[in-house]
Coordinates of C-alpha atoms and ligand atoms in Angstrom, one line a residue:
X231 CA 19.9 3.6 36.1
X232 CA 21.9 1.2 33.8
X233 CA 21.4 -2.5 34.3
X234 CA 24.6 -4.5 34.4
X235 CA 24.2 -5.8 30.9
X236 CA 23.3 -2.4 29.4
X237 CA 26.3 -1.0 31.0
X238 CA 28.5 -3.8 29.6
X239 CA 27.1 -3.1 26.1
X240 CA 27.5 0.6 26.3
X241 CA 31.0 0.3 27.6
X242 CA 32.0 -2.2 25.0
X243 CA 30.4 -0.1 22.2
X244 CA 32.3 3.0 23.3
X245 CA 35.5 1.0 23.6
X246 CA 35.2 -0.8 20.3
X247 CA 35.3 2.5 18.4
X248 CA 38.9 3.0 19.5
X249 CA 40.1 -0.5 20.5
X250 CA 39.5 -4.0 19.3
X251 CA 36.8 -4.8 21.8
X252 CA 33.5 -5.8 20.1
X253 CA 30.1 -4.9 21.4
X254 CA 28.4 -8.1 22.7
X255 CA 25.4 -9.6 20.9
X256 CA 22.1 -8.8 22.5
X257 CA 18.4 -9.5 22.1
X258 CA 15.9 -6.7 21.3
X259 CA 15.4 -6.1 25.0
X260 CA 19.1 -5.4 25.4
X261 CA 19.8 -8.7 27.2
X262 CA 23.1 -10.5 26.4
X263 CA 22.9 -13.6 24.2
X264 CA 24.7 -16.7 25.4
X265 CA 24.7 -18.9 22.2
X266 CA 23.7 -17.7 18.7
X267 CA 24.9 -20.9 17.0
X268 CA 22.9 -23.7 18.6
X269 CA 19.2 -23.8 19.5
X270 CA 18.3 -25.0 22.9
X271 CA 17.1 -28.7 22.8
X272 CA 15.7 -31.1 25.2
X273 CA 18.7 -33.4 25.5
X274 CA 21.0 -34.4 22.7
X275 CA 18.3 -35.7 20.4
X276 CA 15.3 -34.0 21.8
X277 CA 13.1 -31.3 20.1
X278 CA 13.9 -27.6 20.2
X279 CA 12.2 -25.9 23.2
X280 CA 10.0 -22.9 23.3
X281 CA 11.9 -21.2 26.1
X282 CA 14.8 -20.4 23.7
X283 CA 13.8 -16.7 23.5
X284 CA 16.8 -15.8 21.3
X285 CA 15.8 -18.4 18.6
X286 CA 12.1 -17.4 18.8
X287 CA 12.8 -13.6 18.6
X288 CA 15.2 -14.0 15.8
X289 CA 12.7 -16.0 13.7
X290 CA 9.9 -13.7 14.6
X291 CA 11.8 -10.6 13.5
X292 CA 12.9 -12.3 10.3
X293 CA 9.3 -13.3 9.5
X294 CA 8.3 -9.6 9.7
X295 CA 11.2 -8.0 7.7
X296 CA 9.2 -6.9 4.7
X297 CA 6.7 -4.1 4.6
X298 CA 4.4 -3.9 1.5
X299 CA 6.4 -2.8 -1.4
X300 CA 5.3 0.4 -3.2
X301 CA 2.4 -0.5 -5.5
X302 CA 4.4 1.4 -8.2
X303 CA 8.0 2.6 -8.2
X304 CA 9.1 -0.4 -6.0
X305 CA 12.7 -0.5 -7.3
X306 CA 14.6 2.6 -6.1
X307 CA 17.8 4.1 -4.9
X308 CA 18.2 7.1 -2.6
X309 CA 20.8 9.6 -1.7
X310 CA 21.1 12.7 0.5
X311 CA 22.2 16.2 -0.6
X312 CA 21.6 19.9 -0.5
X313 CA 19.6 22.4 -2.5
X314 CA 20.8 26.0 -2.9
X315 CA 18.7 28.7 -4.6
X316 CA 20.4 30.8 -7.3
X317 CA 17.8 33.5 -8.0
X318 CA 15.5 35.7 -5.9
X319 CA 11.9 34.6 -6.9
X320 CA 10.1 36.2 -3.9
X321 CA 7.9 38.0 -6.4
X322 CA 6.6 34.5 -7.3
X323 CA 6.6 32.5 -4.1
X324 CA 7.0 33.0 -0.4
X325 CA 8.5 29.4 0.1
X326 CA 11.6 29.7 2.2
X327 CA 13.4 27.0 0.2
X328 CA 13.9 29.6 -2.5
X329 CA 15.0 32.5 -0.3
X330 CA 18.5 33.6 -1.3
X331 CA 21.1 32.3 1.2
X332 CA 19.0 29.3 2.2
X333 CA 20.6 25.8 2.2
X334 CA 18.1 23.1 2.3
X335 CA 18.9 19.4 3.0
X336 CA 17.3 17.0 0.5
X337 CA 16.7 13.3 0.0
X338 CA 16.2 12.0 -3.5
X339 CA 14.7 8.7 -4.4
X340 CA 15.2 7.6 -8.0
X341 CA 13.1 4.6 -9.2
X342 CA 11.7 2.6 -12.0
X343 CA 7.9 2.3 -12.2
X344 CA 6.3 -0.9 -13.2
X345 CA 8.7 -3.7 -12.2
X346 CA 9.0 -5.0 -8.6
X347 CA 11.8 -4.5 -6.1
X348 CA 15.1 -6.0 -7.3
X349 CA 13.9 -6.1 -10.9
X350 CA 16.6 -5.3 -13.5
X351 CA 17.1 -1.6 -13.9
X352 CA 17.7 -2.1 -17.6
X353 CA 13.9 -2.8 -18.2
X354 CA 12.2 -0.1 -20.2
X355 CA 10.2 2.2 -17.9
X356 CA 9.8 5.8 -17.0
X357 CA 12.0 6.7 -14.1
X358 CA 11.0 8.4 -10.9
X359 CA 12.9 11.4 -9.6
X360 CA 11.4 12.3 -6.2
X361 CA 12.9 15.0 -4.0
X362 CA 12.1 15.7 -0.4
X363 CA 13.2 19.2 0.7
X364 CA 13.5 19.5 4.5
X365 CA 12.7 23.2 4.5
X366 CA 12.2 25.8 7.2
X367 CA 8.5 25.8 6.3
X368 CA 8.1 22.0 6.7
X369 CA 8.8 19.3 4.1
X370 CA 8.1 19.9 0.4
X371 CA 8.2 16.9 -1.9
X372 CA 8.6 17.3 -5.6
X373 CA 7.6 13.9 -6.8
X374 CA 8.6 13.8 -10.5
X375 CA 9.7 11.6 -13.4
X376 CA 12.4 11.7 -16.0
X377 CA 9.8 12.2 -18.8
X378 CA 8.2 15.7 -18.8
X379 CA 4.7 14.3 -19.6
X380 CA 2.4 11.5 -18.4
X381 CA 0.4 8.9 -20.1
X382 CA -3.1 9.9 -18.8
X383 CA -4.7 13.1 -17.7
X384 CA -7.2 12.0 -15.1
X385 CA -6.4 10.1 -11.8
X386 CA -9.5 7.9 -12.3
X387 CA -7.6 6.1 -15.0
X388 CA -4.4 5.5 -13.0
X389 CA -5.2 2.1 -11.4
X390 CA -6.4 0.8 -14.8
X391 CA -3.2 2.0 -16.5
X392 CA -1.0 0.4 -13.9
X393 CA -2.9 -2.9 -14.1
X394 CA -2.4 -2.9 -17.9
X395 CA 1.3 -2.3 -17.5
X396 CA 1.9 -4.8 -14.7
X397 CA 2.2 -8.6 -15.4
X398 CA -0.8 -10.6 -16.5
X399 CA -2.7 -11.5 -13.3
X400 CA -3.3 -15.0 -14.6
X401 CA 0.2 -15.9 -15.7
X402 CA 2.4 -13.3 -14.0
X403 CA 4.1 -12.7 -17.3
X404 CA 4.7 -9.3 -18.9
X405 CA 2.2 -9.0 -21.6
X406 CA 2.3 -6.2 -24.3
X407 CA -1.1 -7.4 -25.6
X408 CA -2.8 -6.3 -22.4
X409 CA -0.9 -3.0 -22.3
X410 CA -2.0 -2.1 -25.9
X411 CA -5.5 -3.4 -25.3
X412 CA -5.7 -0.5 -22.8
X413 CA -3.7 2.1 -24.6
X414 CA -5.7 1.8 -27.9
X415 CA -8.4 3.7 -25.9
X416 CA -6.0 6.4 -24.6
X417 CA -4.8 8.6 -27.5
X418 CA -3.5 11.2 -25.1
X419 CA -0.7 8.8 -24.2
X420 CA 0.9 9.1 -27.6
X421 CA 3.6 11.6 -26.6
X422 CA 4.6 9.7 -23.4
X423 CA 4.5 6.3 -25.1
X424 CA 6.9 7.9 -27.6
X425 CA 9.2 8.8 -24.7
X426 CA 8.9 5.3 -23.3
X427 CA 9.8 3.4 -26.5
X428 CA 12.6 5.8 -27.3
X429 CA 16.1 5.4 -25.7
X430 CA 14.9 7.7 -22.9
X431 CA 13.1 4.6 -21.6
X432 CA 16.5 3.0 -20.8
X433 CA 18.7 5.6 -19.2
X434 CA 22.4 4.8 -18.7
X435 CA 22.3 5.9 -15.1
X436 CA 20.3 8.0 -12.7
X437 CA 23.0 10.7 -12.9
X438 CA 22.4 11.0 -16.6
X439 CA 18.7 11.9 -16.7
X440 CA 16.7 15.1 -16.1
X441 CA 13.7 15.3 -13.8
X442 CA 10.4 16.9 -14.3
X443 CA 7.5 17.9 -12.0
X444 CA 5.3 17.1 -15.0
X445 CA 2.2 18.9 -13.6
X446 CA 1.7 22.6 -13.3
X447 CA 1.9 23.7 -9.6
X448 CA 1.0 27.1 -8.2
X449 CA 3.4 29.5 -6.8
X450 CA 1.8 32.0 -4.3
X451 CA 3.7 35.1 -3.2
X452 CA 3.4 37.1 0.0
X453 CA 0.6 39.3 -1.6
X454 CA -1.4 36.1 -2.4
X455 CA -0.8 36.4 -6.1
X456 CA -0.8 33.1 -8.0
X457 CA 1.4 31.9 -10.9
X458 CA 1.4 28.5 -12.5
X459 CA 4.8 26.8 -12.7
X460 CA 6.4 23.7 -14.1
X461 CA 9.6 22.4 -12.5
X462 CA 12.5 20.8 -14.4
X463 CA 15.8 19.3 -13.0
X464 CA 18.6 19.4 -15.6
X465 CA 21.5 17.0 -15.2
X466 CA 24.9 18.6 -15.2
X467 CA 26.3 15.2 -16.1
X468 CA 24.4 15.4 -19.4
X469 CA 21.8 12.9 -20.7
X470 CA 23.0 9.4 -21.5
X471 CA 20.7 6.6 -22.6
X472 CA 21.3 3.0 -23.5
X473 CA 20.6 1.8 -27.1
X474 CA 18.8 -1.5 -27.4
X475 CA 22.1 -3.3 -28.1
X476 CA 23.7 -1.7 -25.1
X477 CA 20.8 -2.7 -22.9
X478 CA 21.5 -6.4 -23.6
X479 CA 25.1 -6.0 -22.9
X480 CA 24.7 -4.1 -19.6
X481 CA 22.0 -6.4 -18.4
X482 CA 24.3 -9.3 -18.8
X483 CA 26.8 -7.7 -16.6
X484 CA 24.9 -5.7 -13.9
X485 CA 21.2 -5.6 -13.6
X486 CA 21.6 -2.8 -11.0
X487 CA 23.6 -0.6 -13.3
X488 CA 21.8 2.7 -12.3
X489 CA 22.2 2.1 -8.6
X490 CA 25.9 1.0 -9.0
X491 CA 26.7 4.1 -10.9
X492 CA 25.1 6.5 -8.4
X493 CA 26.4 4.8 -5.3
X494 CA 29.9 4.6 -6.7
X495 CA 30.1 8.1 -7.9
X496 CA 29.0 9.5 -4.6
X497 CA 31.4 7.1 -2.7
X498 CA 34.2 8.5 -4.9
X499 CA 33.3 12.1 -4.1
X500 CA 32.1 12.7 -7.7
X501 CA 28.9 14.3 -6.5
X502 CA 26.1 14.5 -9.2
X503 CA 24.4 17.9 -9.6
X504 CA 21.2 19.1 -11.2
X505 CA 20.0 22.7 -11.9
X506 CA 16.4 23.5 -11.1
X507 CA 14.5 25.4 -13.7
X508 CA 10.9 26.8 -13.7
X509 CA 8.5 27.8 -16.5
X510 CA 6.0 30.4 -15.3
X511 CA 2.5 31.3 -16.6
X512 CA 0.1 34.0 -15.5
X513 CA -3.4 32.6 -14.8
X514 CA -4.9 34.8 -17.5
X515 CA -2.5 33.2 -20.1
X516 CA -3.8 29.6 -19.6
X517 CA -6.6 30.2 -22.0
X518 CA -4.3 31.5 -24.8
X519 CA -2.8 28.0 -25.7
X520 CA -4.2 25.7 -28.3
X521 CA -4.0 22.9 -25.7
X522 CA -4.8 22.9 -22.0
X523 CA -1.6 23.9 -20.0
X524 CA -3.0 22.0 -16.9
X525 CA -3.1 18.7 -18.9
X526 CA -0.3 16.5 -17.6
X527 CA 0.1 14.9 -21.1
X528 CA 1.6 18.2 -22.4
X529 CA 4.8 20.2 -22.1
X530 CA 4.8 24.0 -22.4
X531 CA 6.7 24.6 -25.6
X532 CA 8.1 28.1 -26.1
X533 CA 7.6 29.2 -22.4
X534 CA 11.0 30.4 -21.2
X535 CA 12.9 28.4 -18.6
X536 CA 14.5 30.2 -15.7
X537 CA 17.2 28.7 -13.5
X538 CA 16.4 29.0 -9.8
X539 CA 18.8 26.7 -8.0
X540 CA 21.1 23.7 -7.8
X541 CA 21.0 20.4 -6.1
X542 CA 24.1 18.3 -5.2
X543 CA 23.8 14.7 -4.0
X544 CA 26.8 14.1 -1.6
X545 CA 25.9 11.3 0.7
X546 CA 24.9 7.7 0.2
X547 CA 22.4 6.2 2.6
X548 CA 23.6 4.5 5.8
X549 CA 20.8 2.0 5.7
X550 CA 18.8 1.2 2.6
X551 CA 15.6 0.1 4.3
X552 CA 15.4 2.9 6.9
X553 CA 16.0 5.6 4.4
X554 CA 15.2 4.6 0.8
X555 CA 12.5 2.0 1.5
X556 CA 10.8 3.9 4.3
X557 CA 10.9 7.4 2.7
X558 CA 7.4 8.6 2.0
X559 CA 7.3 11.2 -0.9
X560 CA 3.9 12.7 -1.4
X561 CA 2.5 15.5 -3.6
X562 CA 0.4 16.4 -0.5
X563 CA 3.6 17.5 1.2
X564 CA 3.5 21.2 0.1
X565 CA 4.5 24.3 2.0
X566 CA 3.1 27.8 2.0
X567 CA 4.0 29.4 -1.3
X568 CA 3.6 26.1 -3.3
X569 CA 0.2 24.6 -4.0
X570 CA -1.2 22.0 -6.4
X571 CA -2.8 23.3 -9.6
X572 CA -6.2 22.2 -10.8
X573 CA -4.6 19.5 -13.0
X574 CA -7.0 16.5 -12.6
X575 CA -4.1 14.0 -12.4
X576 CA -2.3 15.9 -9.7
X577 CA -5.4 16.3 -7.6
X578 CA -5.7 12.5 -7.4
X579 CA -2.1 12.2 -6.5
X580 CA -2.5 14.6 -3.6
X581 CA -4.8 12.0 -2.0
X582 CA -3.3 8.7 -3.2
X583 CA 0.3 8.9 -1.9
X584 CA -0.5 10.0 1.6
X585 CA -3.1 7.3 1.6
X586 CA -0.9 4.5 0.4
X587 CA 1.8 5.5 2.8
X588 CA -0.6 5.2 5.8
X589 CA -1.1 1.6 4.6
X590 CA 2.6 0.9 3.7
X591 CA 4.2 2.6 6.7
X592 CA 1.3 3.2 9.1
X593 CA -0.3 6.3 10.5
X594 CA 2.9 7.4 12.1
X595 CA 5.2 7.0 9.1
X596 CA 5.7 10.7 8.9
X597 CA 7.6 10.6 12.2
X598 CA 10.2 8.2 11.0
X599 CA 13.7 9.9 10.9
X600 CA 13.8 10.0 7.1
X601 CA 10.3 11.6 6.9
X602 CA 10.1 13.9 9.8
X603 CA 10.4 17.6 9.2
X604 CA 13.3 19.7 10.6
X605 CA 10.7 22.1 12.1
X606 CA 8.5 21.1 15.0
X607 CA 5.2 19.4 14.4
X608 CA 2.5 20.9 16.7
X609 CA -1.1 19.6 16.4
X610 CA -3.6 17.3 18.0
X611 CA -3.0 14.3 15.7
X612 CA -2.3 11.4 18.0
X613 CA -1.9 7.7 18.8
X614 CA -1.9 5.1 16.1
X615 CA 0.3 2.1 15.6
X616 CA 4.1 2.5 16.3
X617 CA 3.9 6.0 17.8
X618 CA 7.5 7.0 18.5
X619 CA 6.7 10.4 20.0
X620 CA 7.1 11.8 23.4
X621 CA 4.0 14.0 23.8
X622 CA 3.6 15.7 27.2
X623 CA 0.8 18.2 26.4
X624 CA -2.7 17.7 27.8
X625 CA -4.2 19.7 25.0
X626 CA -4.9 17.6 22.0
X627 CA -7.6 19.8 20.5
X628 CA -7.8 23.3 19.0
X629 CA -8.9 26.0 19.8
X630 CA -7.6 26.2 23.4
X631 CA -6.8 29.0 25.8
X632 CA -4.5 26.7 27.8
X633 CA -2.3 25.9 24.8
X634 CA -3.2 28.2 21.9
X635 CA -1.9 27.0 18.5
X636 CA -2.5 30.0 16.3
X637 CA -3.2 29.5 12.6
X638 CA -1.1 31.8 10.4
X639 CA -2.8 34.0 7.8
X640 CA 0.2 33.7 5.4
X641 CA -0.4 30.0 5.2
X642 CA -4.0 30.2 4.0
X643 CA -4.7 28.5 0.7
X644 CA -4.9 30.8 -2.3
X645 CA -8.4 31.4 -3.7
X646 CA -9.6 30.2 -7.1
X647 CA -12.6 31.9 -8.9
X648 CA -15.1 29.2 -10.1
X649 CA -18.2 29.0 -12.2
X650 CA -20.4 26.3 -13.9
X651 CA -21.7 23.1 -12.6
X652 CA -20.2 19.9 -11.3
X653 CA -19.4 17.7 -14.3
X654 CA -17.7 14.5 -15.6
X655 CA -16.3 15.4 -19.0
X656 CA -13.1 15.3 -21.0
X657 CA -11.1 18.5 -21.3
X658 CA -12.0 20.7 -24.2
X659 CA -8.6 21.1 -25.9
X660 CA -7.3 17.5 -26.1
X661 CA -4.7 17.9 -28.8
X662 CA -3.6 14.3 -28.5
X663 CA -0.9 14.0 -31.2
X664 CA 0.8 17.3 -32.0
X665 CA 3.5 17.1 -29.3
X666 CA 4.2 13.4 -30.0
X667 CA 5.1 14.4 -33.5
X668 CA 7.3 17.2 -32.3
X669 CA 9.1 14.9 -29.9
X670 CA 9.6 12.3 -32.7
X671 CA 11.1 15.0 -35.0
X672 CA 13.4 16.2 -32.2
X673 CA 15.2 12.8 -32.2
X674 CA 18.3 12.1 -34.4
X675 CA 18.0 9.6 -37.2
X676 CA 19.5 6.8 -35.1
X677 CA 17.2 7.6 -32.1
X678 CA 14.2 7.5 -34.4
X679 CA 15.2 4.1 -35.7
X680 CA 15.6 2.8 -32.2
X681 CA 12.2 4.1 -31.3
X682 CA 10.6 2.6 -34.4
X683 CA 12.2 -0.8 -33.7
X684 CA 11.3 -0.8 -30.0
X685 CA 7.7 0.3 -30.6
X686 CA 7.2 -1.9 -33.6
X687 CA 8.5 -4.9 -31.8
X688 CA 6.3 -4.3 -28.8
X689 CA 3.1 -3.5 -30.7
X690 CA 3.5 -6.4 -33.0
X691 CA 2.3 -8.7 -30.2
X692 CA -0.9 -6.7 -29.6
X693 CA -4.4 -7.8 -30.7
X694 CA -5.2 -6.9 -34.4
X695 CA -7.5 -4.0 -33.5
X696 CA -5.3 -2.6 -30.8
X697 CA -2.2 -2.8 -33.0
X698 CA -3.9 -0.8 -35.8
X699 CA -5.4 1.7 -33.4
X700 CA -2.1 2.5 -31.7
X701 CA -0.1 2.7 -34.9
X702 CA -2.7 5.1 -36.3
X703 CA -2.0 7.3 -33.3
X704 CA 1.7 7.3 -34.3
X705 CA 0.9 8.0 -37.9
X706 CA -1.3 10.9 -36.9
X707 CA 1.6 12.3 -34.8
X708 CA 4.0 12.0 -37.7
X709 CA 3.5 10.0 -41.0
X710 CA 7.2 8.8 -41.1
X711 CA 6.9 7.6 -37.5
X712 CA 3.7 5.6 -38.1
X713 CA 5.0 4.3 -41.4
X714 CA 8.2 3.0 -39.7
X715 CA 6.4 1.3 -36.9
X716 CA 3.8 -0.2 -39.3
X717 CA 6.6 -1.8 -41.3
X718 CA 8.3 -3.3 -38.2
X719 CA 5.0 -4.6 -36.9
X720 CA 4.0 -5.9 -40.3
X721 CA 0.8 -3.8 -40.5
X722 CA -1.0 -2.8 -43.7
X723 CA -0.1 0.9 -44.1
X724 CA -3.2 1.8 -46.1
X725 CA -5.4 0.6 -43.2
X726 CA -3.3 2.7 -40.8
X727 CA -3.6 5.8 -43.0
X728 CA -7.4 5.4 -43.2
X729 CA -7.7 5.0 -39.4
X730 CA -5.4 8.0 -38.8
X731 CA -7.5 10.1 -41.1
X732 CA -10.5 9.6 -38.8
X733 CA -8.7 11.0 -35.7
X734 CA -9.2 14.5 -34.5
X735 CA -6.1 16.6 -34.2
Ligands
HEM1083 C1 -3.1 9.9 -10.7 C2 -1.9 9.6 -11.0 C3 -0.9 8.9 -10.1 C4 -1.2 8.1 -9.0 C5 -2.5 7.8 -8.4 C6 0.1 7.7 -8.4 C7 0.2 6.9 -7.3 C8 1.4 6.5 -6.8 C9 1.6 5.7 -5.6 C10 0.4 5.1 -4.9 C11 2.9 5.5 -5.4 C12 3.5 4.8 -4.2 C13 3.9 5.8 -3.1 C14 4.5 5.1 -1.9 O1 4.2 3.9 -1.6 O2 5.3 5.8 -1.2 C15 3.6 6.3 -6.4 C16 4.9 6.5 -6.4 C17 5.6 7.4 -7.2 N1 5.0 8.1 -8.3 FE1 3.1 8.1 -8.7 N2 1.1 8.2 -9.2 C18 0.5 8.9 -10.2 C19 1.2 9.6 -11.2 C20 2.5 10.0 -11.2 C21 3.1 11.0 -11.9 C22 2.4 11.9 -13.0 C23 4.4 11.0 -11.6 C24 5.5 11.9 -12.1 C25 5.3 13.2 -12.2 C26 4.6 10.0 -10.5 C27 5.8 9.8 -9.9 C28 5.9 8.9 -8.8 C29 7.2 8.6 -8.2 C30 8.5 9.3 -8.5 C31 7.0 7.7 -7.2 C32 8.0 7.1 -6.2 C33 8.2 8.0 -5.0 C34 9.3 7.4 -4.2 O3 10.4 7.3 -4.7 O4 9.1 7.0 -3.0 N3 3.4 9.4 -10.3 N4 2.7 6.9 -7.2

C-alpha cells in the first residue's frame, strides 16, 4: 500500500518526466520536506531545536559522505563498455568470456597510483588500467597498469614501497630523498623506474595508453591443461605522452586532463577502443629463459603476441561515487579457465585487494550494483553490515539434501607439481638490469633526454649514498643512460662506474 506522500512523490516523478512538474523534496524515509531553507528555531532569536529532523538528517548524511579512499590508486575515472573476442582460444582456456560470439559488458577504472583523490593527473606516476568483465562464469577482474613491469617482485615489499613513494609522514611533503633511500636497495626496480621517469610516466590521456596485466596468469582448458599467459591492451588511439614542458602547460590549464579527455570523447560518441593481446608459454618453457618469466619485474621479449579480442568504452558513469568510487577490482576475482600463476607479487595481490575492499566497502561490497555479477550468487555467506540481499532459503550450509548446491568438476583448480622445502629466498635468475637497458635503447633521442633530465632532477635530491647506488644501477643498464643521469645529478662518473662494476648482471 502506498502512503499518501509516497504516492505523491511517485506520481510527481512519473509526471515530471513528460511535464514540468517537479518531484517534491523528501527525507530518506520518503517523507515530504516542508522547509529546506530555514532551520527550526525556538522563537525568532532562540536556538535551533533537535526536533528538526530534516536538518539533523541532512547534516548526519553529509558527515558520513566519505568512505576510506583507496590506499593506492585513489584518483580514478571509470567508464562502461563491452568486450568482444576475436579468436577461438578454447584450446587454451575454457573461460566463456573468450568464446566466439560472446559479448561481455565491462567496467574500466583508470587511475594514478601514489597521489590522493583529486590530485593533479599531470603528476608523474604509473597509471592503473583495471577491467571488470561481467562474464557468464562470474566476474573476472584484470587489474593492470600502463607499464608492463612492476618495481618489486615480492608482495612483502609492497607496503614499504608505497610508504617510500607517499609523502613524508612528518611533513606530508613529497620527498624524493625517502623514495631513493628505499630504491637504492631494490635493483630489480631499474626497468620500471626507467618507465616512470620516461614520458610514459605522464600520459596525455587515458585513451592514449596501453594496459598490461603485468604478471603471468594461467589459462586452463577443458582438459585441465595449463599455459602461462601475459595480457596486453593496445590502444587503437595510439600512445601519446606529455613531455616535461607540456606537463607544465597542461597542469596550468586542467589538472584533470585525463578525465576530461575520456569523459568528453565518450560523450561525443568517439568511443575509445583497445585490442587485447596475449603471450603464451608452455610450463616446460619457463626454465629456458635467462630470467624468471614469473618475475613481475620482467617482460617476455620475443614471445609472440596474439590478438584475442577488442574492448570499446561507450558509456560514461551515471554517478561517480556509486560506480567509479565503489567499484572493487580484485585479482582474486578469477573465473574457471583463468588462475593466478605462482608469481610471488600476484599471490600477495590475490589476498590484499579483497581484504582492503572488505574494509573500504564492507563485507557486502560485492553485492553493490557495480560489483555484483550478472550470474546468480548461491552460497551460505551471510549477514554483515549493509546487507542488501533478499535471502529466503533456510539452508545456509553445504552439503545439504534439502537444498543441494553441487560443486562443479570443471571449476576445480589446476594442479601444480611441487618439490623442495618451504623457504624464504630471492629468486635465482634476478637479471636486474638487462631489460632496463633494452627499454632505454628503445626510446628516441628526445625521449632519452627527457628521461635523463627527469631522473637526474629527481635523484639529485637523494642522500649521497642512495644517489650513487641508484645511478650505478642505471649505468649498469646502459652506460650512456647512467652517464647522462650522473651529469644532470652532478655525480662523479668514475665513482658511478666503479660501483656499477660491482653489480651482478
Ligand atoms: C603485492 C603487490 C600489490 C599490492 C599488495 C597491491 C595492493 C593494492 C590495493 C590495496 C589497492 C586498493 C584496492 C581498492 O581499495 O579497491 C590497489 C589498487 C590497484 N592496484 Fe595494486 N597492489 C599491488 C601491485 C599492483 C600491480 C603489480 C598492479 C598492476 C599490474 C596493480 C594495479 C592496481 C590497480 C590498477 C589498482 C586500482 C584498482 C581500481 O581502479 O579500483 N597493483 N592495489
